[in-house]
XYZ file of C-alpha atoms in Angstrom:
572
model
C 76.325 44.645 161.599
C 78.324 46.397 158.914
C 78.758 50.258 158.886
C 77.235 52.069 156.236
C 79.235 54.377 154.111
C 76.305 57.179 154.609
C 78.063 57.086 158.478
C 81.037 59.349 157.224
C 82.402 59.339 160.801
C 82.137 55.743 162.277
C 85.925 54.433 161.121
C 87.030 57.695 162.587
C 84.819 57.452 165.749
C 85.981 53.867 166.597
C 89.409 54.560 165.840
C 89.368 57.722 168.105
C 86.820 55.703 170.902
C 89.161 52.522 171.265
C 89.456 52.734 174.953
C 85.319 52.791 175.028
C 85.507 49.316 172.778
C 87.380 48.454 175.558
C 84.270 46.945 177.228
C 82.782 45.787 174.273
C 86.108 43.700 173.824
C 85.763 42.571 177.302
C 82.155 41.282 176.712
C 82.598 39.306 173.911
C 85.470 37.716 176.136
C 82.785 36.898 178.477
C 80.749 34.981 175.813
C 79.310 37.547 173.962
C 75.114 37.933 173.936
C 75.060 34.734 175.540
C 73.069 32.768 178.504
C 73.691 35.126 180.972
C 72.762 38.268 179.254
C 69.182 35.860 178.028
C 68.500 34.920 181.645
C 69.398 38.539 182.520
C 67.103 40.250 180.023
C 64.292 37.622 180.423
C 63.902 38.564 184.080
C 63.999 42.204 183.577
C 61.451 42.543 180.984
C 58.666 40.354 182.787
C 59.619 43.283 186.177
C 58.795 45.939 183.209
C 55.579 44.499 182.375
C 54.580 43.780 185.363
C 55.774 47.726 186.529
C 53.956 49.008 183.298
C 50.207 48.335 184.200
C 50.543 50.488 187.408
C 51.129 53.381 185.139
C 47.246 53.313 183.151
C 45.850 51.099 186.257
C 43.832 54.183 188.024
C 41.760 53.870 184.310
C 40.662 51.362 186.227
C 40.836 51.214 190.014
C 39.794 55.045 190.147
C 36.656 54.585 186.932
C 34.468 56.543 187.269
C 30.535 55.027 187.221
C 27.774 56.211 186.078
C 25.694 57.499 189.224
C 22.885 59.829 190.526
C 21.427 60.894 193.744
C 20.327 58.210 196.374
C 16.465 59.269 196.856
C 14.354 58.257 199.859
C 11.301 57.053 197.632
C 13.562 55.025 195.015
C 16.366 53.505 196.961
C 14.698 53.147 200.602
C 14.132 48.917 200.954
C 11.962 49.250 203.795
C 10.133 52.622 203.186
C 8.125 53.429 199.986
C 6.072 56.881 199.723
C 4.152 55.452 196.646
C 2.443 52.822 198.780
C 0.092 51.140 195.791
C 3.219 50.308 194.072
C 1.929 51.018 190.742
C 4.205 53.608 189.739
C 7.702 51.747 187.701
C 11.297 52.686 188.696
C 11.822 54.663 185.786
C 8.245 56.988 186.801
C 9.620 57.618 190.182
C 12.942 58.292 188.538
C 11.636 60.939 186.635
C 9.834 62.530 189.690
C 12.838 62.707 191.750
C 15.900 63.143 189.550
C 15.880 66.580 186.856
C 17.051 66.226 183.453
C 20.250 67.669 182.104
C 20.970 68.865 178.459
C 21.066 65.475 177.072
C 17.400 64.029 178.540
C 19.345 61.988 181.173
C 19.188 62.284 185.031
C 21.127 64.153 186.406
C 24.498 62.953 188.619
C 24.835 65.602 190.907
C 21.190 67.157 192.061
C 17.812 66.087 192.835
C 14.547 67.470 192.962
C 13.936 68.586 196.718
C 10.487 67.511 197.059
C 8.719 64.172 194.316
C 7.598 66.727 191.356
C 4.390 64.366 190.703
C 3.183 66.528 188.275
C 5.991 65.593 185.596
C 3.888 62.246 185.175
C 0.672 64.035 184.029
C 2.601 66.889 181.520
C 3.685 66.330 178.363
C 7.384 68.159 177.497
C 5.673 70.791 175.523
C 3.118 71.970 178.240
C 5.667 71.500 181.577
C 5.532 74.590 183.824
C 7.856 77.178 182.706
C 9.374 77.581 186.382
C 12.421 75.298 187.562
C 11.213 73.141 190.551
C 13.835 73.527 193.244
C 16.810 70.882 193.724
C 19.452 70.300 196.065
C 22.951 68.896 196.345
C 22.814 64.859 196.581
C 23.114 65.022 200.339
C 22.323 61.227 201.050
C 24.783 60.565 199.230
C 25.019 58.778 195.416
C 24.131 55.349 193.287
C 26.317 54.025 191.793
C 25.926 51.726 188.267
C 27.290 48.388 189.285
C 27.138 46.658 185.886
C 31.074 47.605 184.714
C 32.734 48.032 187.606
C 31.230 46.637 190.542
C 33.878 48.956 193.110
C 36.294 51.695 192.719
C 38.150 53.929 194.875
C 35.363 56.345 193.386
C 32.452 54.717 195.012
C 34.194 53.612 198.165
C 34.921 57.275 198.439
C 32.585 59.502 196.730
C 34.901 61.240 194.609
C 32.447 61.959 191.930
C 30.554 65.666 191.311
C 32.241 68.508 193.946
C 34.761 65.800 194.691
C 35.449 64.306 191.416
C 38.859 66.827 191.050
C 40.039 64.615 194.225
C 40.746 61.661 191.294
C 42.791 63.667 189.300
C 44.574 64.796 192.438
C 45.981 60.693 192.953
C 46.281 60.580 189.430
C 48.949 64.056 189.817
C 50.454 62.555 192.925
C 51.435 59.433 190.990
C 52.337 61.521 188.546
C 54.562 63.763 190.916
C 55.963 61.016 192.688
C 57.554 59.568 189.435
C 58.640 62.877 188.991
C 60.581 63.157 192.305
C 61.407 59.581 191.962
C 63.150 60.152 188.913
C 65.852 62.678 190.032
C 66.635 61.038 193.169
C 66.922 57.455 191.947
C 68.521 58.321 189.387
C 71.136 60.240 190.968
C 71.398 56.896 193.696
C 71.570 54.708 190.437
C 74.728 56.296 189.644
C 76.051 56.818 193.278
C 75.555 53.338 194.320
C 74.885 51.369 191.346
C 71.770 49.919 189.322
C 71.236 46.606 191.463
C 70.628 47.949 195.025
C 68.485 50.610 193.628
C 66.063 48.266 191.701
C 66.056 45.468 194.847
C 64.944 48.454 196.978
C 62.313 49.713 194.339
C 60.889 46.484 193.892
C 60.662 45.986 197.959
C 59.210 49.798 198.078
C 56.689 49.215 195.194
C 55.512 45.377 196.753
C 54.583 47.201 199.895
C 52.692 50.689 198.773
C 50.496 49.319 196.088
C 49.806 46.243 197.944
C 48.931 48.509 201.423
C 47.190 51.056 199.143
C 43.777 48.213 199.400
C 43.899 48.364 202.941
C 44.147 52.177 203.044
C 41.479 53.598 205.508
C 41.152 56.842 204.201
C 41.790 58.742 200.433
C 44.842 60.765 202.110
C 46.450 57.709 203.270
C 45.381 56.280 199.721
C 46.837 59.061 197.692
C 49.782 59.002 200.337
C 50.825 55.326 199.302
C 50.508 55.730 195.753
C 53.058 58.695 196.040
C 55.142 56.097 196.851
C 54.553 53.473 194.206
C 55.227 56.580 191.369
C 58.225 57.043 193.386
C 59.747 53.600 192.578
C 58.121 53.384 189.270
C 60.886 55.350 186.967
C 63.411 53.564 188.826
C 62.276 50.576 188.155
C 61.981 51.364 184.250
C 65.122 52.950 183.966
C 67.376 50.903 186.036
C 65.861 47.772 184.148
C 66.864 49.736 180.641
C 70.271 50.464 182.111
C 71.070 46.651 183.122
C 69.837 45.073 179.921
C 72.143 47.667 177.918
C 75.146 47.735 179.425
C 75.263 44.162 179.657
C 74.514 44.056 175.793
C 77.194 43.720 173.089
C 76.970 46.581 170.783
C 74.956 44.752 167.761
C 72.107 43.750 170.109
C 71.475 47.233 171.781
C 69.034 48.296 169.435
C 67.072 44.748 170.062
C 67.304 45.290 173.450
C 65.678 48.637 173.672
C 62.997 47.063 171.062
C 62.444 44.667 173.288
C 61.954 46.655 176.796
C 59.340 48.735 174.418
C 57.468 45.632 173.753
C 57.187 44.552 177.120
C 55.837 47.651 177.494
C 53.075 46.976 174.740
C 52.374 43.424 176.220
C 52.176 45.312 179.967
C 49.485 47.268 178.478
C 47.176 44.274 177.025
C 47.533 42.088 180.038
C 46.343 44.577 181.967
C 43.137 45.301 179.927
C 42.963 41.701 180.420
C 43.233 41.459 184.069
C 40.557 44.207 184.683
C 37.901 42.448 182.108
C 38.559 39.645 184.256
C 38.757 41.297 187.889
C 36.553 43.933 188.332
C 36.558 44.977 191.951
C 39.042 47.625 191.945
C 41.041 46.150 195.391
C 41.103 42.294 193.773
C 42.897 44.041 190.338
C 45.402 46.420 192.813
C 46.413 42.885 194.541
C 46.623 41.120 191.624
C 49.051 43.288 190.252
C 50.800 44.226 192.998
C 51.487 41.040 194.739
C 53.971 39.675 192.090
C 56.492 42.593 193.543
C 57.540 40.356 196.165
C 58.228 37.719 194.675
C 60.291 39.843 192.078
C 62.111 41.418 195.088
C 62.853 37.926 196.523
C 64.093 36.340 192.898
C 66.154 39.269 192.144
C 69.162 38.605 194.961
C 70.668 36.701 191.649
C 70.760 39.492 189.164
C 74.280 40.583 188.381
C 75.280 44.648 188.639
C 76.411 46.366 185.751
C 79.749 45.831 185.575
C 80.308 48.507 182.878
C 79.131 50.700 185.643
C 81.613 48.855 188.328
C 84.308 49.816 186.511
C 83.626 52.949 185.561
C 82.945 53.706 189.044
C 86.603 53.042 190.269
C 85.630 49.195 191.320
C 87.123 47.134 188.932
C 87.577 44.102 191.341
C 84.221 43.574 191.693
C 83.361 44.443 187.904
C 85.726 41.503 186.975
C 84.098 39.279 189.266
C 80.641 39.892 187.665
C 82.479 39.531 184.490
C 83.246 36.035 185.403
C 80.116 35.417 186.597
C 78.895 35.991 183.254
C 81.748 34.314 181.538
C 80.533 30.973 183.783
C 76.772 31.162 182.679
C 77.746 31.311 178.851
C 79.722 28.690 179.075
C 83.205 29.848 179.190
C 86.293 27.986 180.378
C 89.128 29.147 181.728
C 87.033 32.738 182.339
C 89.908 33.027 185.177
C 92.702 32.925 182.997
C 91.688 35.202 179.801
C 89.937 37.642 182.195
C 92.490 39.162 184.205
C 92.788 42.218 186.508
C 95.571 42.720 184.424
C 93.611 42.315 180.826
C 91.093 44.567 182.669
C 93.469 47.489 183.199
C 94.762 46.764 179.716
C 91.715 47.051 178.251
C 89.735 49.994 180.107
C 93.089 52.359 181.234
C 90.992 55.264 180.036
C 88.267 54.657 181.929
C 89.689 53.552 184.618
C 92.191 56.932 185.179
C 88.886 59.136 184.256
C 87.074 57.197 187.547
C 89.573 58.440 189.871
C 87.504 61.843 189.492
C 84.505 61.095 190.428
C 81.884 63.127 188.257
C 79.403 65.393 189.602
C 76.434 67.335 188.809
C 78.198 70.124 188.012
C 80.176 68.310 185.587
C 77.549 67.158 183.943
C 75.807 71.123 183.228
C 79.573 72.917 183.248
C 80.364 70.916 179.886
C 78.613 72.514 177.174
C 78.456 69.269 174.694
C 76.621 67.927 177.741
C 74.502 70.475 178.307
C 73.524 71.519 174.341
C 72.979 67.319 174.340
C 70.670 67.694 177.192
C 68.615 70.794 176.111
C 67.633 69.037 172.767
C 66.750 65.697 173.869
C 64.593 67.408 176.821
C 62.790 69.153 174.536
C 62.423 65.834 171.675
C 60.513 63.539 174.580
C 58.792 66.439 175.423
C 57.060 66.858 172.158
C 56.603 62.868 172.208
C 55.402 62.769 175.112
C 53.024 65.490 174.907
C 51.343 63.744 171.719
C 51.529 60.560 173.307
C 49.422 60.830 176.305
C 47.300 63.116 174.657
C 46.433 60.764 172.591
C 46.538 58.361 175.276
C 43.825 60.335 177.558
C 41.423 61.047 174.950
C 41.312 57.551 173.728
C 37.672 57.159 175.460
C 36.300 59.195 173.206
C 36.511 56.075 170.544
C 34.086 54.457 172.784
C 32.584 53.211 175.965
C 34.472 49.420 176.205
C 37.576 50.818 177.805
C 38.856 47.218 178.136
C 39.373 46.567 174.864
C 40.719 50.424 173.649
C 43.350 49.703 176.612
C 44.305 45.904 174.958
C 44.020 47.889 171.490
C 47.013 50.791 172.643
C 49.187 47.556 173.590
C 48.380 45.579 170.337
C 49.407 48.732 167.915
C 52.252 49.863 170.025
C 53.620 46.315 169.094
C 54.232 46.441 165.473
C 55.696 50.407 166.052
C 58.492 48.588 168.888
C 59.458 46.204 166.079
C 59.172 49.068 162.891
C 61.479 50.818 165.376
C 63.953 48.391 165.237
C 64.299 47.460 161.378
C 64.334 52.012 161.233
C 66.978 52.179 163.379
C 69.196 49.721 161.845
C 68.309 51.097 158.091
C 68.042 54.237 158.787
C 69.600 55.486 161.913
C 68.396 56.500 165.560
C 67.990 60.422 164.927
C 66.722 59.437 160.962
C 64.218 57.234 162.165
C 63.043 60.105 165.396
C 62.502 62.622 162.611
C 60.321 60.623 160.223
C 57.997 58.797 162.741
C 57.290 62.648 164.541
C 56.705 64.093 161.126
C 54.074 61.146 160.382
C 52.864 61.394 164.118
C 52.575 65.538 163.631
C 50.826 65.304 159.980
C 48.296 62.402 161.281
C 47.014 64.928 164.163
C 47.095 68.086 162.160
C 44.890 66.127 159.289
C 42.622 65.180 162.308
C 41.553 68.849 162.638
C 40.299 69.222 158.981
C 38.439 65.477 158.577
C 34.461 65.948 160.125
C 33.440 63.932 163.017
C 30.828 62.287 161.019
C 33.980 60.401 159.126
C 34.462 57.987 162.043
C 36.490 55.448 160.251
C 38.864 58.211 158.674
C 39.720 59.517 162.435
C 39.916 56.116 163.491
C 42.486 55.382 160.783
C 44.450 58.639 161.828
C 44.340 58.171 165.665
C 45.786 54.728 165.122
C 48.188 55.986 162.662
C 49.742 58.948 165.435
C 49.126 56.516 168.859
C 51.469 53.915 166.517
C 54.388 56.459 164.954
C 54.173 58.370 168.590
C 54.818 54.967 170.097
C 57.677 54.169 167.742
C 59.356 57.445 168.422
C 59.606 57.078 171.715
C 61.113 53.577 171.174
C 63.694 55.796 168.893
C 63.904 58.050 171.258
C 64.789 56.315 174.270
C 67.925 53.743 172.401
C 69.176 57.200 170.812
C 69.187 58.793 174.435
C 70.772 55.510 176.249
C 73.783 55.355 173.403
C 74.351 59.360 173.395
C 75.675 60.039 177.324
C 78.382 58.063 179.140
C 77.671 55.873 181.906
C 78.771 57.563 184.559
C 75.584 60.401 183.892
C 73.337 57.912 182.483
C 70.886 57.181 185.078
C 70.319 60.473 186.416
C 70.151 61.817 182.782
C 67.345 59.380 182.193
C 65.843 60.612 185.821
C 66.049 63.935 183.717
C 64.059 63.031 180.603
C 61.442 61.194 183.023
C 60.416 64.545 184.409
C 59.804 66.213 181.098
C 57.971 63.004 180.507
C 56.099 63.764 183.336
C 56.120 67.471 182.862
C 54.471 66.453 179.289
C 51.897 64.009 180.625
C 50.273 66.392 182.984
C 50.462 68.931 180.503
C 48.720 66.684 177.564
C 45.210 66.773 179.164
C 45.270 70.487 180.757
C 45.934 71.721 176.758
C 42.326 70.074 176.183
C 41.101 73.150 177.746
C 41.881 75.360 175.524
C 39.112 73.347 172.968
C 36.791 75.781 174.776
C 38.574 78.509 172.242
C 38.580 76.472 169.460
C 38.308 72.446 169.656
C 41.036 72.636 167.245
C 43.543 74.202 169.139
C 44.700 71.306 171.458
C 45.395 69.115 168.513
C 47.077 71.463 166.521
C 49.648 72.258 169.113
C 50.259 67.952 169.748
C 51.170 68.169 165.947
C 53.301 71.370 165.435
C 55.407 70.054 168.506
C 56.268 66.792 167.063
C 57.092 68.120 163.466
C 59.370 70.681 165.601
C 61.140 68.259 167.661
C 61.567 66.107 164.473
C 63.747 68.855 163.204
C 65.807 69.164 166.411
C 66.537 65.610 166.509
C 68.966 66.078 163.560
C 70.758 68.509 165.564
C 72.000 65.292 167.910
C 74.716 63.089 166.450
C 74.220 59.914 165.070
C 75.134 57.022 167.236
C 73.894 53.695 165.357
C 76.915 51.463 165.354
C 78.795 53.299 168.079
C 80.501 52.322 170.987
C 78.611 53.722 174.145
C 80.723 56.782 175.801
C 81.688 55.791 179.184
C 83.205 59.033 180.397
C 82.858 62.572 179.554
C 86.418 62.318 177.599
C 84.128 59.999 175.257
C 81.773 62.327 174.736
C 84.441 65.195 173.945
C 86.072 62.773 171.892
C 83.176 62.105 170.043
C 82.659 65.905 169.369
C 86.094 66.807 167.660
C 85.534 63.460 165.425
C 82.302 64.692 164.383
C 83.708 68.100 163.579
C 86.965 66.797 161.869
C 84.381 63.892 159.550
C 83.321 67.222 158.146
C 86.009 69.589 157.649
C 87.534 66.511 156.002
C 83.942 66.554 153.607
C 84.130 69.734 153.061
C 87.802 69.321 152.008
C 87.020 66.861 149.761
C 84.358 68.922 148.109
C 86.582 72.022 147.633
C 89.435 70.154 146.070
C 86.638 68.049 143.757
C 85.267 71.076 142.384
């Protein structure tokens, strides 16, 4: 992949970043993008499908029915207090369930005593005075014909305790959160591979013990758990399939673990159309875990992250390894300890001190990087799952909206890619939020009664949100070294997360003005567009192992344009 000439810095960068090609040089030793790094990938993408559909699966496992009271003279099989039988269901309905705003029963009360008189009165000539209801204190039925079970109906959690569903939904939310800064902190400490066996072990047991769960605490309690190993699981699966990548496939990498993501999505609308009980879905996509936990004893640790780390025995062995699978001969001759010390002396001498947190805050390059890319998938994220959430307002098949977010996510993951490689990482970040801001601001000003038109905008933010975050996350993974990686991505989860539970509390403020949520989704993205351009470029760059790379980095960025500048004031 050629470097353009608009990339003023890149001969400068590589020059001044040749002990971070060091590992590059040691790859393509190894054979390159070969078998290995196929078999590798292949394995790691089906674990991020297969880890994606527990993120939307409560839009399933946890729908909510339609339902209304359980009443003695309706739902009693032995006892009936019509007798003669000639009254229909929907007469004794209408005796013993009140009407809300929209002339449907209503979910939560019920008439106290039969109001027989509502079968002789017309609308216009009903008694001015409210009969009296009550609470549904018999409990609730439920509508079968969608969704046959769901934690809701095996728990009740609908009228007074329909908040208890958005409390699992916040504790799988909060668990990612948690899980996030600790695994990712572990990730770095004691390397990618343990950390993802142990997450796919931890993740095989909760969600598969969450259908046996007795009560809703214990439920909520094991799903804790499964958001807990769910960021791991995405980011440690990001950080194996990149550092094992040569530098032209990176991009197509990241493309790739976005599509997975897509597919994740549409299998799992699938899977619920076809299984409807919620507990036969949770197995269904929970069991697979363990068999991913027992397959993965032959994936191969980063050996970028070996090395880096002050082990660089063990990251020439996997080297080898990898040198085998592709094909390789003589991997024990060309790939020496000695080549490897060679080759990665920088790196090496940097890993005798062993970074900390505080390094990574106390440098300000680090910390300015940080601030701005916190604040980007913020803004994404925000519009994201706020479109994300309100996606049932489209309509009542939620199967098919849910295989309808994976099918135009798709084309965004692979628009993503051809952007990045044309245009840039931070380039391509600051056009797709623009479009994704305009689309939702325009969505404010177009009448409801224009259903296609919204349609056609909706679609048009869920697919340039989607491709920003694809931007996003390869522009994040190339920026910081290795040895911060993983608990910098633990980082940008929790903003993720921060954003996500944020999305649907801003649809409160419609109450003001119905507007208001939707113009805020919009000015955030066309503001974190503009801050993207405040993060260097890093399409066709080696990726920084150490903080010396990152420094490094810096001063050629700021010496490509004093040298412009130069060349300006002596043109002129």
């Amino acid at each position: 992949m050629a470097i353009s000439q608009t990339d003023s810095f890149c001969i400068f960068s590589v020059v001044t970043y040749s002990a971070s090609m060091g590992f590059q040089d040691l790859l393509h030793q190894a054979g390159g993008q070969g078998r290995f790094q196929i078999l590798q990938m292949v394995f790691l993408l089906i674990s991020n499908v297969l880890v994606q559909m527990h993120i939307p699966l409560e839009n399933f496992t946890a729908a909510i029915p339609g339902h209304r009271c359980w009443v003695h003279i309706l739902d009693n099989d032995t006892i009936s207090d019509d007798g003669t039988g000639i009254f229909s269901h929907d007469a004794l309905l209408r005796i013993s369930i009140p009407w809300d705003s929209n002339l449907k029963p209503e979910k939560c009360r019920r008439f106290l005593h039969p109001q027989w008189q509502l079968l002789h009165l017309n609308e216009s000539s009903l008694n001015t005075s409210e009969p009296d209801t009550e609470p549904c204190v018999d409990g609730w039925v439920y509508d079968k014909s969608t969704f046959p079970s769901t934690i809701v109906t095996k728990w009740d959690l609908v009228c007074e305790s329909q908040s208890l569903k958005s409390v699992a939904q916040f504790l799988f939310m909060f668990g990612m959160l948690l899980g996030g800064l600790i695994f990712g902190h572990l990730s770095d400490r004691f390397g990618r591979r343990l950390i993802l066996r142990w997450c796919f072990l931890q993740a095989a047991i909760a969600d598969t013990c969450v259908v046996f769960a007795p009560s809703f605490l214990v439920y909520c309690s094991l799903r804790f758990l499964a958001g807990f190993s769910t960021v791991a699981l995405l980011s440690n699966c990001v950080a194996l399939i990149i550092e094992w990548s040569v530098l032209r496939f990176q991009a197509m990498g990241m493309t790739l673990v976005t599509c997975s993501h897509s597919i994740g999505h549409i299998i799992l609308g699938g899977l619920a159309f076809a299984f409807r009980e919620w507990h036969t879905l949770q197995l269904v996509v929970s069991v697979p875990f363990f068999v991913l936990f027992l397959s993965s004893g032959w994936l191969a640790e980063s050996a970028r992250w070996l090395i880096v780390n002050n082990k660089p025995d063990k990251g020439l062995k996997e080297l080898r390894k990898a040198a085998h699978t592709n094909g390789i001969k003589n991997a024990g001759e060309t790939l020496t300890m000695e080549v490897l010390r060679s080759t990665m002396q920088k790196e090496l001498e940097a890993a005798q001190n062993n970074p900390s947190v505080y390094d990574l805050f106390h440098t300000p390059t680090l910390r300015k990087w940080i601030c701005l890319t916190a604040f980007v998938r913020f803004a994404i994220s925000m519009l994201h799952f706020g479109l994300l959430l309100n996606i049932q307002h489209l309509g009542s098949n939620v199967f098919l909206f849910q295989v309808l977010f994976g099918i135009i996510s798709l084309p965004g993951s692979c628009l993503a890619l051809l952007a990045m490689n044309h245009i840039g990482r931070a380039g391509s970040q600051t056009i797709f939020m623009f479009l994704s801001g305009v689309s939702i601001l325009l969505l404010t000003f177009v009448p409801q009664e224009m259903q296609t038109l919204n349609a056609i905008l909706a679609t048009l933010g869920m697919g340039t949100s989607s491709t920003s975050v694809t931007c996003s996350i390869a522009h994040t993974n190339e920026l910081f070294p290795t040895v911060f990686r993983a608990r910098i991505s633990g980082i940008l989860v929790i903003t993720t997360c921060v954003a996500a539970a944020l999305a649907p509390l801003l649809m409160t403020l419609a109450v003001f003005s119905t507007h208001l949520p939707w113009i805020i989704y919009g000015v955030f993205s066309i503001l974190a567009g503009f801050v993207v351009l405040l993060l260097p470029e890093t399409r066709n760059q080696p990726l920084p192992d150490t903080i010396q790379d990152v420094e490094n980095k810096r001063k050629g960025l700021r010496k490509s344009k004093e040298e412009d500048t130069c060349m300006k004031v002596t043109r002129f």
